[in-house]
């Protein structure tokens, strides 16, 4: 792959123009109709609005300039006040890195080698749809429609190419669907159990906060457009606290970094409650009027005294006491969470405990006080979902939802009734993103499994497909970019025609629907018409905002009544309308030991964190781009000096991290960024592109988190390993 790839900077790319780049790299694989004429006639520049499609809270607006059907300029839209014209380093050179990358898939491919071998031959769309449709019909006839699994996720989080047409298709089929539990699978249901919503303090209102706890979130690196609001609040007098078991870039900037042992957040939050109640720092009036379960909670947290919590979290008692007191007196205090808190067995209860804190102290009463989590409910309320989902016209809905975390188990379980006989993977690369990757691999190697993948590249997962269909990139299709981290909705206009034979995911499902004999009108709707339908809404959040406005402006901020003080007087989204300290299943948040096996306890003494700690990769995306991979360097392991000394490890030594599931070859980085007994490796490297062919998720366990509401979240960080020099 790498030998064909030449590095080109954004500036150089823009100066040369896409024509030069395409001529340089694509002439051998693209028909001349795509490259176009090379005559030097005057050109007109057209500008298009778009939005980043990555699974990221920021959802940056961008602008694309096109000449002669080719991208000549690409960058953030400066007019958007929140994302402010700044794309992160992962996306600055997106057109050349992804859309015009010489390895991009531009024609359907059919497997001719063994599964995983990566041997394919080109096939026409017509023939490929015919063959997939016939095999699908046979599978359904023999094993039932639930033997087909739809495995779509957030590789493209914009609505249409993520899910609109595919949801219609698989609902019509009555197929099984994958439950999106890998991220948010614990933290979202947990917050809903307590507050009935994930909406809280608005991102911009952080400037009014005077005590900010960034709890398990690396804001400076992974929520880059929220970071300026942290700095503004600090300038206005706020103290910035980071709770994170790793010394992240954000932790380095904090006024105070609290570094608990991984997975002990729930104990820390309960310990804070113990101190707040003991010291009489609760807002009793708020508790009496707007919460339920306080009497039981008060009794429950007695066992989480600072000494006990100190033992669980590995923190000094005085730090727990100080944090609790400062938080209660923050005036107003804000806790910012995203998903970092959830990726361990105690992740659900950890979130619940943290989500209770603002109601205990009445932090919700003031602007900038409370909990800041996610904003996805905005688009859920504002857009016309009846039209998007076609709920009134679809005869059926998905019947069986299966946890994404345990895709390996699902594919290897013959007793599943019915067993999975066909899988459609789109916007997803489970060989890199799902835990226990060697089990996933074993499942995808099954010869009796029909695997269809829609992709930009021959990814680690696509190599196991029977058919791979070339998908369009965000520069080539219509879409709607909603956000789960801020308050702007975007339109994504196709800036250029699809390269080669690439088609939008939506078009794949339209074609397959036709082949399957699905004649409902919803399969005939074009992507542009779907965008129009979405904005055909009377919701006050979209007052004055329709398709024409979006075409012109590209983005809009929801019209939310402000000041936004959602829980100043209760009004929680729970059944009782109160903040519920006790869950509907009558549980109070509690710390529980992880049920490690005797083997894990005896042979694998180190706890492995696998976190997003790269500059250039985004989940499983971009790791195939050579210049971004060079920026990251070799896959590495952060190891504390004490653990390194015990193993005679020097900085830069080649190591093997291993357990009962896999073994990863990587380089030692001796550091105090993690505590003794904990090691850390970045997530996102593609196994086949690192020495030894295995990466972080070859080691992680597919253990589920404590909250099982959506099938259980992913406890990635409850992973034990041993480390040796190779
Ligand atoms: S990955 Fe996130 S921060 Fe980077 S450009 Fe996309 S939305 Fe913006």
XYZ file of C-alpha atoms and ligand atoms in Angstrom:
734
model
C 0.000 0.000 0.000
C 2.658 2.482 1.045
C 4.853 2.288 -1.999
C 2.239 4.029 -4.131
C 1.656 6.824 -1.683
C 3.473 10.142 -1.953
C 3.226 12.749 0.756
C 1.599 16.002 -0.256
C 0.908 18.871 2.094
C -2.382 20.713 2.142
C -0.791 23.860 0.761
C 0.938 21.922 -1.968
C -2.275 20.084 -2.724
C -4.210 23.317 -3.052
C -1.501 24.930 -5.161
C -1.140 22.007 -7.475
C -4.840 21.509 -7.655
C -6.569 18.212 -7.546
C -6.062 17.785 -11.275
C -2.311 17.539 -10.895
C -2.642 15.237 -7.930
C -5.145 13.045 -9.680
C -2.974 12.922 -12.780
C 0.009 12.035 -10.646
C -1.585 9.231 -8.714
C -4.852 8.170 -10.220
C -4.196 7.953 -13.929
C -3.553 4.252 -13.720
C -6.757 3.438 -11.936
C -9.309 6.042 -13.009
C -10.992 6.262 -16.381
C -10.250 9.394 -18.383
C -13.831 10.552 -17.868
C -12.974 11.067 -14.203
C -9.704 12.852 -14.807
C -11.330 15.060 -17.408
C -9.755 17.255 -20.023
C -6.278 18.640 -19.469
C -6.803 21.692 -21.704
C -6.190 25.053 -20.012
C -9.539 26.710 -20.498
C -10.796 29.302 -17.960
C -12.383 27.667 -14.951
C -15.161 28.707 -12.623
C -14.823 28.056 -8.919
C -17.849 26.718 -7.058
C -18.083 26.622 -3.283
C -19.872 23.932 -1.295
C -20.823 23.533 2.340
C -19.970 20.400 4.254
C -19.391 18.926 7.658
C -16.925 16.491 9.129
C -18.406 12.998 9.267
C -16.270 11.621 12.066
C -17.612 10.286 15.343
C -16.439 13.337 17.259
C -18.320 15.812 19.475
C -17.170 18.802 17.411
C -18.860 18.195 14.000
C -16.829 20.888 12.244
C -18.355 22.870 9.389
C -16.209 23.089 6.272
C -16.108 24.741 2.863
C -14.893 23.162 -0.344
C -13.895 24.981 -3.514
C -14.124 23.065 -6.742
C -12.836 23.784 -10.230
C -13.575 21.535 -13.190
C -15.052 18.959 -10.874
C -11.987 18.778 -8.682
C -11.311 20.016 -5.174
C -8.870 22.922 -5.188
C -9.385 24.228 -1.672
C -10.630 22.657 1.527
C -10.871 24.042 5.061
C -13.023 24.879 8.055
C -15.894 27.331 7.619
C -14.781 30.448 9.466
C -18.339 31.748 9.707
C -19.442 29.012 12.132
C -18.937 30.575 15.567
C -18.364 27.269 17.370
C -15.983 25.400 15.074
C -14.559 28.725 13.886
C -12.810 27.632 10.696
C -10.503 25.191 12.435
C -10.352 21.531 11.495
C -8.184 19.273 13.619
C -4.927 17.829 12.317
C -6.655 14.588 11.370
C -8.783 16.314 8.772
C -6.765 19.211 7.380
C -5.644 17.152 4.395
C -8.786 15.046 4.112
C -9.262 15.315 0.308
C -5.835 13.904 -0.469
C -5.773 11.536 2.525
C -9.119 9.903 1.803
C -11.029 11.016 -1.302
C -8.047 11.143 -3.685
C -5.944 8.542 -1.913
C -4.441 6.206 -4.521
C -5.527 3.108 -2.590
C -9.158 4.111 -2.499
C -11.616 1.446 -3.628
C -13.294 2.593 -6.821
C -15.041 -0.492 -8.109
C -16.976 -3.365 -6.474
C -14.737 -6.300 -5.564
C -15.445 -10.000 -5.220
C -13.273 -12.267 -3.119
C -11.170 -14.831 -5.000
C -8.742 -15.847 -2.236
C -9.219 -17.171 1.275
C -11.065 -14.972 3.752
C -8.631 -12.432 5.131
C -6.080 -13.019 2.398
C -7.098 -9.811 0.620
C -7.384 -11.326 -2.876
C -10.238 -9.837 -4.875
C -11.262 -9.233 -8.449
C -13.284 -6.362 -9.847
C -16.942 -7.022 -10.554
C -19.664 -4.773 -11.971
C -22.213 -3.196 -9.644
C -25.000 -4.941 -11.533
C -23.467 -8.394 -11.175
C -22.433 -7.854 -7.555
C -25.905 -6.701 -6.495
C -27.396 -9.655 -8.374
C -25.134 -12.158 -6.604
C -25.515 -10.610 -3.138
C -29.290 -10.378 -3.561
C -29.577 -14.013 -4.640
C -27.435 -15.242 -1.744
C -29.364 -13.080 0.682
C -32.681 -14.474 -0.491
C -31.353 -17.990 -0.067
C -30.033 -17.216 3.425
C -33.384 -15.799 4.494
C -35.262 -18.749 2.992
C -33.086 -21.259 4.859
C -32.371 -19.513 8.150
C -34.856 -16.659 8.474
C -34.349 -12.922 8.151
C -32.901 -12.558 11.651
C -29.891 -14.592 10.547
C -28.880 -11.436 8.646
C -27.023 -8.889 10.789
C -26.792 -5.192 9.951
C -23.502 -3.909 11.377
C -23.427 -0.176 10.717
C -21.848 2.318 13.061
C -20.325 5.802 13.236
C -17.529 5.676 10.646
C -19.800 8.179 8.975
C -21.948 9.786 11.603
C -23.888 12.022 9.214
C -27.462 10.829 9.174
C -28.203 9.644 5.640
C -25.072 7.669 4.894
C -24.954 6.445 8.480
C -28.395 5.029 8.801
C -31.462 6.468 7.114
C -31.682 4.202 4.063
C -30.000 1.212 5.718
C -32.443 1.405 8.642
C -35.360 1.327 6.235
C -33.818 -1.614 4.400
C -33.085 -3.797 7.414
C -36.365 -2.905 9.106
C -38.196 -3.998 5.958
C -36.198 -7.233 5.935
C -36.795 -7.843 9.681
C -33.076 -8.472 10.063
C -31.054 -8.398 13.275
C -29.285 -5.122 13.951
C -26.186 -4.342 15.942
C -26.828 -2.311 19.089
C -24.454 0.653 19.194
C -22.961 -0.169 22.556
C -19.246 0.307 21.954
C -19.397 4.006 22.754
C -22.122 5.518 24.874
C -23.553 2.071 25.641
C -23.234 2.661 29.385
C -22.816 6.387 29.817
C -25.961 7.438 27.953
C -28.429 5.022 29.567
C -26.832 5.786 32.919
C -27.444 9.509 32.575
C -30.959 8.819 31.359
C -31.592 6.691 34.446
C -30.621 9.609 36.695
C -31.617 12.721 34.764
C -33.832 11.361 31.983
C -31.684 13.129 29.406
C -28.096 13.596 28.253
C -28.746 17.293 27.650
C -27.465 19.574 30.362
C -25.400 22.727 30.398
C -24.911 24.152 26.895
C -21.333 24.037 25.570
C -21.015 27.831 25.340
C -22.383 28.309 28.871
C -19.238 26.756 30.295
C -17.862 30.317 30.396
C -20.197 30.977 33.357
C -18.805 28.053 35.367
C -16.374 28.784 38.175
C -15.345 25.245 39.089
C -14.973 22.856 36.152
C -14.279 19.141 36.491
C -13.325 17.530 33.175
C -14.076 13.984 34.219
C -12.562 11.310 31.982
C -12.369 13.532 28.915
C -9.286 14.804 27.113
C -10.941 18.045 26.011
C -7.847 19.705 24.612
C -7.276 16.849 22.145
C -10.614 15.176 21.539
C -13.088 18.052 21.893
C -10.871 20.792 20.537
C -13.583 23.401 19.990
C -14.772 23.109 23.589
C -11.286 23.852 24.860
C -11.458 27.640 24.178
C -14.500 27.793 26.477
C -12.482 26.090 29.212
C -9.797 28.742 28.796
C -12.355 31.577 28.760
C -13.870 30.285 31.995
C -10.440 30.043 33.565
C -9.693 33.623 32.527
C -12.912 34.650 34.248
C -11.749 32.933 37.444
C -12.695 29.259 37.094
C -10.542 26.494 38.547
C -9.986 23.594 36.133
C -9.845 20.057 37.529
C -9.158 16.943 35.462
C -10.066 13.468 36.706
C -8.229 10.944 34.574
C -6.065 7.876 35.306
C -3.740 9.079 32.517
C -1.791 12.363 32.398
C -3.467 13.520 29.197
C -2.702 16.731 27.329
C -5.689 18.210 29.152
C -4.510 16.972 32.550
C -1.178 18.719 31.950
C -3.036 22.028 31.560
C -5.287 21.585 34.583
C -5.028 23.524 37.824
C -5.366 20.218 39.593
C -5.088 16.698 38.163
C -6.742 13.925 40.165
C -5.361 10.576 39.006
C -7.463 7.723 40.381
C -6.844 4.088 39.563
C -8.690 3.160 36.344
C -12.335 2.194 36.767
C -12.777 3.667 40.244
C -14.709 6.833 39.304
C -17.848 5.544 40.979
C -16.063 5.245 44.318
C -14.599 8.727 43.972
C -18.013 10.275 43.231
C -19.625 8.377 46.124
C -16.778 9.494 48.382
C -17.438 13.096 47.358
C -21.104 12.592 48.268
C -20.073 11.227 51.660
C -18.060 14.376 52.379
C -20.688 16.755 50.954
C -23.407 15.197 53.130
C -21.215 14.915 56.247
C -20.102 18.517 55.921
C -23.653 19.771 55.424
C -22.910 21.098 51.932
C -26.051 19.699 50.280
C -28.791 21.925 48.872
C -31.612 20.477 50.966
C -34.284 22.586 49.327
C -33.269 21.344 45.857
C -33.118 17.770 47.106
C -36.557 17.988 48.748
C -38.259 19.460 45.719
C -36.542 17.990 42.693
C -34.965 14.637 43.563
C -35.984 11.206 44.785
C -34.135 8.557 46.804
C -32.038 10.879 48.977
C -32.737 9.059 52.236
C -31.414 5.784 50.813
C -28.470 7.484 49.114
C -27.469 9.196 52.358
C -27.385 5.855 54.151
C -25.637 4.149 51.225
C -22.707 6.572 50.943
C -21.796 6.177 54.616
C -19.633 3.213 53.590
C -17.785 5.403 51.075
C -15.897 7.425 53.678
C -12.665 9.106 52.505
C -10.472 6.350 53.956
C -12.336 3.540 52.184
C -12.446 5.512 48.950
C -8.773 6.308 49.258
C -8.050 2.570 49.326
C -10.197 1.901 46.253
C -9.057 4.861 44.145
C -5.445 5.065 45.276
C -5.868 8.755 46.138
C -4.939 10.623 49.326
C -7.897 11.048 51.692
C -7.311 14.792 51.888
C -7.634 15.098 48.103
C -11.048 13.429 48.170
C -12.182 15.762 50.953
C -10.799 18.867 49.262
C -12.329 17.970 45.898
C -15.747 17.419 47.479
C -15.689 20.680 49.406
C -14.417 22.763 46.519
C -16.972 21.205 44.173
C -19.878 21.880 46.547
C -18.796 25.506 46.933
C -18.002 26.034 43.248
C -20.742 28.586 42.622
C -21.440 27.344 40.045
C -19.736 23.990 39.525
C -19.794 22.132 36.256
C -18.886 18.522 35.559
C -18.061 17.708 31.943
C -18.284 14.031 30.942
C -18.227 12.275 27.584
C -17.451 8.578 27.175
C -14.087 8.047 28.894
C -15.758 7.322 32.206
C -17.720 4.358 30.857
C -15.165 1.964 29.412
C -14.815 -0.244 32.466
C -17.062 -2.634 34.324
C -18.147 0.098 36.765
C -18.721 2.579 33.928
C -22.502 2.717 34.186
C -22.617 3.294 37.922
C -19.645 5.642 37.634
C -21.705 7.813 35.321
C -24.787 7.563 37.532
C -22.845 8.653 40.604
C -21.282 11.618 38.805
C -24.664 12.577 37.309
C -26.196 12.734 40.793
C -23.651 15.235 42.160
C -25.133 18.437 40.618
C -28.545 17.726 42.142
C -27.054 17.006 45.548
C -25.487 20.455 45.639
C -28.142 22.318 43.625
C -25.556 23.239 40.998
C -28.303 23.279 38.355
C -29.743 26.494 39.778
C -27.168 28.778 38.157
C -26.112 29.299 34.544
C -22.968 27.243 33.957
C -23.782 24.885 36.836
C -24.716 21.215 36.446
C -23.613 18.439 34.122
C -22.490 18.819 30.508
C -22.771 15.621 28.498
C -24.209 15.223 24.980
C -26.464 17.212 22.674
C -27.802 14.565 20.283
C -31.334 15.079 21.581
C -31.420 18.442 19.771
C -31.565 16.888 16.303
C -33.778 14.123 17.686
C -36.354 16.758 18.558
C -35.846 19.272 15.775
C -35.672 17.289 12.530
C -38.651 15.645 10.897
C -38.004 12.073 12.027
C -41.326 10.821 10.860
C -40.167 11.511 7.334
C -36.609 10.334 7.954
C -37.638 7.039 9.504
C -40.809 6.514 7.518
C -42.293 5.079 10.682
C -45.803 5.344 9.361
C -45.038 3.591 6.106
C -42.665 0.812 7.102
C -44.512 -2.430 7.798
C -41.996 -3.750 10.282
C -39.194 -2.707 12.634
C -35.953 -4.413 13.657
C -36.679 -7.401 15.852
C -33.375 -8.411 17.365
C -30.592 -6.060 18.556
C -27.246 -7.654 19.422
C -24.379 -6.052 21.337
C -21.609 -4.651 19.174
C -19.118 -5.278 21.966
C -19.440 -9.030 21.553
C -19.423 -9.313 17.771
C -16.757 -12.032 18.015
C -18.932 -14.128 20.313
C -21.978 -13.555 18.123
C -20.216 -14.728 14.975
C -18.851 -17.818 16.717
C -22.014 -18.872 18.489
C -23.803 -21.686 16.619
C -26.440 -21.814 19.370
C -27.611 -18.294 18.730
C -31.150 -18.703 17.490
C -30.884 -18.081 14.633
C -27.100 -18.029 14.161
C -25.640 -15.179 12.099
C -25.351 -16.331 8.480
C -24.848 -13.001 6.774
C -23.372 -9.701 7.927
C -23.475 -6.278 6.256
C -20.731 -4.013 7.548
C -20.801 -0.303 6.703
C -19.258 2.723 8.433
C -17.540 0.212 10.642
C -14.267 -1.645 10.955
C -14.851 -4.117 13.798
C -11.488 -5.847 13.287
C -9.914 -2.635 14.643
C -12.625 -1.175 16.863
C -14.206 -4.141 18.645
C -12.575 -5.865 21.617
C -11.214 -9.409 21.418
C -10.221 -8.981 17.761
C -8.858 -12.502 17.338
C -12.307 -13.894 18.115
C -13.854 -11.466 15.618
C -11.302 -12.658 13.056
C -12.239 -16.289 13.681
C -15.889 -15.414 13.126
C -15.223 -13.499 9.922
C -13.174 -16.435 8.597
C -16.275 -18.648 8.563
C -16.821 -19.938 5.049
C -20.578 -20.202 5.632
C -20.864 -16.492 6.473
C -21.869 -14.102 3.682
C -19.972 -10.900 4.454
C -20.653 -7.685 2.570
C -18.650 -4.534 3.327
C -19.164 -0.956 2.099
C -15.867 0.906 2.350
C -13.383 3.499 1.105
C -10.367 1.213 1.548
C -9.489 -2.448 1.820
C -9.573 -2.268 5.614
C -8.710 -4.970 8.120
C -12.394 -5.962 8.086
C -12.988 -5.613 4.337
C -10.305 -8.251 3.715
C -12.712 -10.828 5.149
C -15.593 -9.815 2.898
C -17.088 -11.825 0.086
C -18.054 -8.588 -1.629
C -16.710 -5.084 -1.042
C -18.616 -2.117 -2.468
C -16.877 1.253 -2.969
C -18.481 3.959 -0.853
C -18.447 7.674 -1.553
C -16.664 10.072 0.798
C -18.148 13.152 2.432
C -17.072 15.262 -0.564
C -19.242 13.218 -2.911
C -22.690 12.826 -1.364
C -25.586 14.606 0.297
C -25.948 14.380 4.023
C -27.010 16.025 7.257
C -24.414 16.414 9.983
C -25.983 16.554 13.399
C -23.822 16.717 16.482
C -23.642 15.055 19.857
C -21.290 17.661 21.304
C -22.593 21.084 20.288
C -25.649 22.933 19.020
C -25.121 23.325 15.269
C -26.751 21.305 12.511
C -25.051 21.135 9.108
C -25.896 20.254 5.576
C -23.351 18.336 3.492
C -23.476 19.129 -0.203
C -21.796 16.888 -2.749
C -18.867 18.991 -3.943
C -17.629 16.616 -6.638
C -19.020 13.667 -8.559
C -18.219 10.259 -7.047
C -14.793 9.007 -8.121
C -14.689 5.797 -10.114
C -17.740 3.656 -9.469
C -18.174 4.716 -5.838
C -21.753 5.160 -4.679
C -23.304 6.493 -1.484
C -24.271 3.838 1.068
C -27.867 4.936 0.567
C -27.656 4.025 -3.128
C -26.296 0.575 -2.303
C -29.365 -0.088 -0.163
C -31.708 1.318 -2.816
C -30.243 -1.052 -5.404
C -30.346 -4.048 -3.097
C -33.901 -3.189 -2.030
C -34.940 -3.292 -5.669
C -33.245 -6.648 -6.137
C -34.984 -7.965 -3.012
C -38.360 -6.863 -4.386
C -38.965 -4.128 -1.805
C -41.249 -1.750 -3.633
C -42.096 0.746 -0.860
C -41.877 4.394 -1.842
C -39.258 5.085 0.832
C -36.661 3.200 -1.221
C -37.173 5.576 -4.124
C -36.501 8.787 -2.205
C -33.291 10.531 -3.306
C -30.704 11.716 -0.799
C -31.427 15.337 -1.629
C -35.128 14.746 -1.001
C -34.289 13.105 2.325
C -32.371 16.244 3.338
C -35.370 18.351 2.335
C -37.683 16.082 4.317
C -35.529 16.365 7.426
C -35.743 20.155 7.449
C -39.467 20.138 6.696
C -40.104 20.623 10.388
C -42.227 22.942 12.502
C -40.115 22.474 15.602
C -39.260 25.824 17.260
C -35.571 24.863 17.364
C -35.655 25.188 13.546
C -37.737 28.345 13.301
C -36.725 30.135 10.102
C -34.402 27.282 9.142
C -35.411 25.190 6.158
C -33.694 23.429 3.281
C -33.157 26.666 1.338
C -31.590 28.341 4.361
C -29.295 25.375 4.877
C -28.332 25.315 1.195
C -27.298 28.942 1.464
C -25.670 28.979 4.888
C -24.496 25.383 5.363
C -25.123 25.325 9.102
C -27.518 26.665 11.712
C -27.593 26.854 15.477
C -30.748 25.464 17.038
C -33.048 28.236 18.274
C -33.021 27.288 21.926
C -34.681 29.578 24.467
C -31.901 31.094 26.549
C -30.720 31.379 29.238
C -30.896 27.584 29.181
C -31.351 26.405 32.753
C -33.003 23.042 32.115
C -33.125 21.799 35.714
C -33.226 25.014 37.696
C -36.600 23.832 38.929
C -36.321 20.109 38.365
C -38.030 19.208 35.080
C -35.941 16.102 34.625
C -36.797 13.702 31.822
C -37.348 10.734 34.129
C -40.730 9.130 34.715
C -41.071 11.017 38.019
C -39.791 14.301 36.579
C -37.178 14.265 39.358
C -33.492 13.490 39.453
C -33.621 9.818 40.471
C -30.836 8.729 42.798
C -32.178 5.159 42.753
C -32.449 3.494 39.351
C -35.740 2.117 38.007
C -34.361 -1.328 38.938
C -33.962 -0.103 42.546
C -30.175 0.162 42.540
C -27.948 2.809 44.029
C -24.569 3.302 42.334
C -21.910 1.112 43.921
C -18.288 0.111 43.329
C -17.827 -3.570 42.421
C -14.657 -5.564 41.925
C -14.090 -6.710 38.352
C -14.504 -10.476 38.117
C -11.056 -11.264 36.732
C -10.273 -14.960 36.332
C -7.618 -16.632 38.488
C -5.398 -16.789 35.376
C -5.737 -13.049 34.835
C -4.926 -12.342 38.462
C -1.879 -14.609 38.568
C -0.284 -14.305 35.118
C -1.245 -10.848 33.903
C -0.407 -8.327 36.615
C -0.662 -5.070 34.641
C -3.869 -3.218 33.790
C -3.882 -2.101 30.167
C -5.507 1.153 29.067
C -6.182 1.455 25.333
C -7.051 5.065 24.718
C -7.372 7.587 21.898
C -3.947 9.108 22.181
C -2.840 9.688 18.614
C -2.645 12.947 16.684
C -3.568 11.628 13.268
C -5.914 8.637 13.657
C -9.602 8.851 14.357
C -10.868 5.579 15.822
C -10.004 3.183 12.977
C -9.758 5.876 10.285
C -6.585 7.389 8.792
C -4.191 4.732 10.116
C -3.597 3.631 6.524
C -2.427 7.131 5.545
C 1.336 7.015 5.492
C 2.172 10.591 6.526
C -0.235 10.384 9.478
C 1.243 7.045 10.498
C 4.721 8.534 10.282
C 3.583 11.335 12.569
C 2.571 8.771 15.188
C 5.621 6.598 14.839
C 5.811 3.002 15.925
C 3.088 1.531 18.126
C 4.181 2.131 21.716
C 3.457 1.217 25.308
C 3.558 3.717 28.159
C 5.044 1.958 31.157
C 5.869 3.379 34.590
C 9.581 3.367 35.626
C 8.845 0.969 38.505
C 7.270 -1.595 36.162
C 9.990 -1.046 33.574
C 12.779 -1.535 36.152
C 11.159 -4.720 37.409
C 11.429 -6.085 33.864
C 14.794 -4.567 32.981
C 13.135 -2.491 30.268
C 14.832 0.592 28.806
C 13.223 3.395 26.824
C 12.874 2.321 23.187
C 13.159 -1.400 23.868
C 10.988 -3.658 21.792
C 8.343 -5.243 24.007
C 5.640 -7.805 23.799
C 2.397 -7.125 25.685
C 0.331 -10.292 25.888
C -2.499 -12.128 27.565
C -4.745 -15.115 26.874
C -6.289 -13.375 23.862
C -3.354 -11.967 21.935
C 0.141 -10.540 21.800
C 1.264 -7.150 20.551
C 4.791 -6.086 19.596
C 5.538 -2.464 20.406
C 8.072 0.008 21.716
C 8.667 0.988 25.348
C 8.031 4.551 26.466
C 8.969 4.841 30.105
C 6.836 7.542 31.653
C 5.095 8.681 34.780
C 1.974 9.562 32.799
C 0.441 6.366 34.162
C 0.564 4.911 37.637
C 2.596 1.853 38.617
C 0.688 -1.311 37.726
C -0.957 0.368 34.727
C 0.290 0.392 31.134
C -1.198 2.266 28.214
C -1.182 1.868 24.440
C -2.886 4.011 21.814
C -5.956 2.761 20.020
C -6.403 3.028 16.256
C -3.397 1.319 14.652
C -4.364 -1.250 12.018
C -2.974 -4.641 13.059
C -1.644 -5.541 9.613
C 0.390 -2.315 9.527
C 2.291 -2.976 12.758
C 4.964 -5.531 13.485
C 3.460 -8.831 14.600
C 0.070 -8.108 13.028
C -1.813 -7.406 16.254
C -2.821 -4.148 17.969
C -4.726 -2.924 21.018
C -7.999 -4.762 20.484
C -6.263 -8.098 20.045
C -5.697 -7.835 23.801
C -8.893 -6.231 25.101
C -11.713 -8.251 26.613
C -15.305 -8.244 25.372
C -16.533 -7.972 28.956
C -19.675 -5.844 29.307
C -20.180 -2.900 31.623
C -22.572 -2.987 34.571
C -25.493 -1.230 32.894
C -27.171 -3.592 30.463
C -29.967 -1.375 29.226
C -28.861 -1.390 25.587
C -27.080 -4.725 25.793
C -24.106 -3.519 27.829
C -21.284 -1.098 27.084
C -17.650 -2.001 26.412
C -15.299 -2.474 29.366
C -12.182 -1.973 27.216
C -10.037 -0.794 30.128
C -10.595 -3.867 32.317
C -7.846 -5.736 30.554
C -4.922 -7.511 32.210
C -1.609 -8.126 30.434
C 1.990 -9.095 31.067
C 4.849 -7.264 29.373
C 8.264 -8.674 28.454
C 11.220 -7.611 26.328
C 11.287 -9.458 23.022
S -12.433 14.921 13.697
Fe -13.622 16.284 15.049
S -12.324 18.083 15.438
Fe -11.464 16.957 13.669
S -12.357 18.014 11.908
Fe -13.663 16.251 12.397
S -15.269 17.059 13.749
Fe -13.591 18.565 13.678
